[in-house]
Each structure stands twice: as C-alpha cells, then as structure tokens.
Coordinates of C-alpha atoms in Angstrom, one line a residue:
M1305 CA 107.3 99.0 90.8
V1306 CA 105.7 97.2 88.0
I1307 CA 107.1 93.9 86.6
F1308 CA 106.0 93.1 83.0
W1309 CA 105.9 89.5 81.8
L1310 CA 106.2 88.6 78.2
Y1311 CA 104.0 85.5 78.0
A1312 CA 101.9 86.1 74.8
A1313 CA 101.9 88.6 72.0
V1314 CA 98.2 89.4 72.5
E1315 CA 98.3 90.1 76.3
I1316 CA 100.1 92.5 78.6
D1317 CA 100.8 90.8 81.9
F1318 CA 102.4 92.5 84.8
D1319 CA 102.7 92.2 88.6
I1320 CA 102.6 94.9 91.2
N1321 CA 103.6 94.6 94.9
L1322 CA 100.5 95.6 96.9
R1323 CA 102.8 96.4 99.9
E1324 CA 104.1 99.3 97.8
L1325 CA 100.6 100.5 97.2
Q1326 CA 100.3 102.7 100.3
G1327 CA 98.2 105.9 100.2
Q1328 CA 96.1 107.7 97.7
E1329 CA 99.0 109.0 95.7
R1330 CA 100.3 105.5 94.9
L1331 CA 96.7 104.3 94.1
D1332 CA 96.3 107.2 91.7
L1333 CA 99.5 106.2 90.0
L1334 CA 98.3 102.6 89.5
C1335 CA 94.9 103.8 88.2
G1336 CA 96.8 106.2 85.9
L1337 CA 98.8 103.3 84.5
L1338 CA 95.7 101.1 83.9
A1339 CA 94.0 104.1 82.2
L1340 CA 97.0 104.9 80.0
I1341 CA 97.3 101.3 78.8
G1342 CA 93.5 101.1 78.2
R1343 CA 93.4 104.4 76.3
R1344 CA 96.4 103.5 74.1
L1345 CA 94.9 100.1 73.2
S1346 CA 91.2 101.2 73.2
R1347 CA 90.5 98.2 75.4
P1348 CA 89.5 97.4 79.0
V1349 CA 92.4 96.7 81.3
L1350 CA 91.5 94.3 84.2
M1351 CA 93.4 93.6 87.3
P1352 CA 92.6 90.2 88.9
P1353 CA 94.1 88.9 92.1
E1354 CA 97.1 86.5 91.8
S1355 CA 96.0 83.1 90.5
D1356 CA 92.4 84.1 90.0
Y1357 CA 92.4 85.6 86.5
H1358 CA 88.6 85.1 86.0
H1359 CA 87.6 87.4 88.8
P1360 CA 89.1 90.9 88.3
V1361 CA 88.8 93.3 91.2
L1362 CA 89.9 96.6 89.5
G1363 CA 89.8 97.7 86.0
Y1364 CA 89.9 100.5 83.4
V1365 CA 86.6 100.2 81.5
A1366 CA 84.7 101.8 78.6
A1367 CA 83.5 104.7 80.8
D1368 CA 87.1 106.0 80.6
R1369 CA 87.7 105.5 84.2
V1370 CA 89.1 102.9 86.6
V1371 CA 86.4 101.2 88.7
L1372 CA 86.2 98.7 91.6
L1373 CA 84.8 95.5 90.0
A1374 CA 84.5 93.3 93.2
D1375 CA 84.4 93.8 96.9
P1376 CA 88.0 93.1 98.0
R1377 CA 86.7 92.0 101.4
L1378 CA 85.0 88.9 99.9
P1379 CA 87.0 85.7 99.9

C-alpha cells in the first residue's frame, strides 16, 4: 500500500509501510514504482527514511535503475 500526500505542487510525497515489504516480489514492486515515476518525470526518485529527508537510502537514478544509496544497517 502506498499513501500519497499532497504537500506541494513540485513534489510527490508518499509513505509505504515497511512491514508490508516482505520478500523479493514486494521489493520488486516498490522498485518498479520508483522507476515508473522517475521515467515519467525524467528525474531521480529518492526514498529517505522517515524524518530524515536529507539522507535517502534507496533511489531511482540516471542509470535507469533503482540503487541502494546508503547502508541500512548504519544508524
């Protein structure tokens, strides 16, 4: 489930419940969503942790793929 928030006309904000992100199939769906948005907008799509918008951990980038941007084990 994805919940979209309409905060600003120049941003797309949404939340996902990480408890629902179990297994490779669900992860592939999330990466597909990030890639779809990025391709449509021709822009990177970054996914930061809650309340830490300056340090994204996952993102769709110019290489036309979703990549891990930070080690999720680091505090």
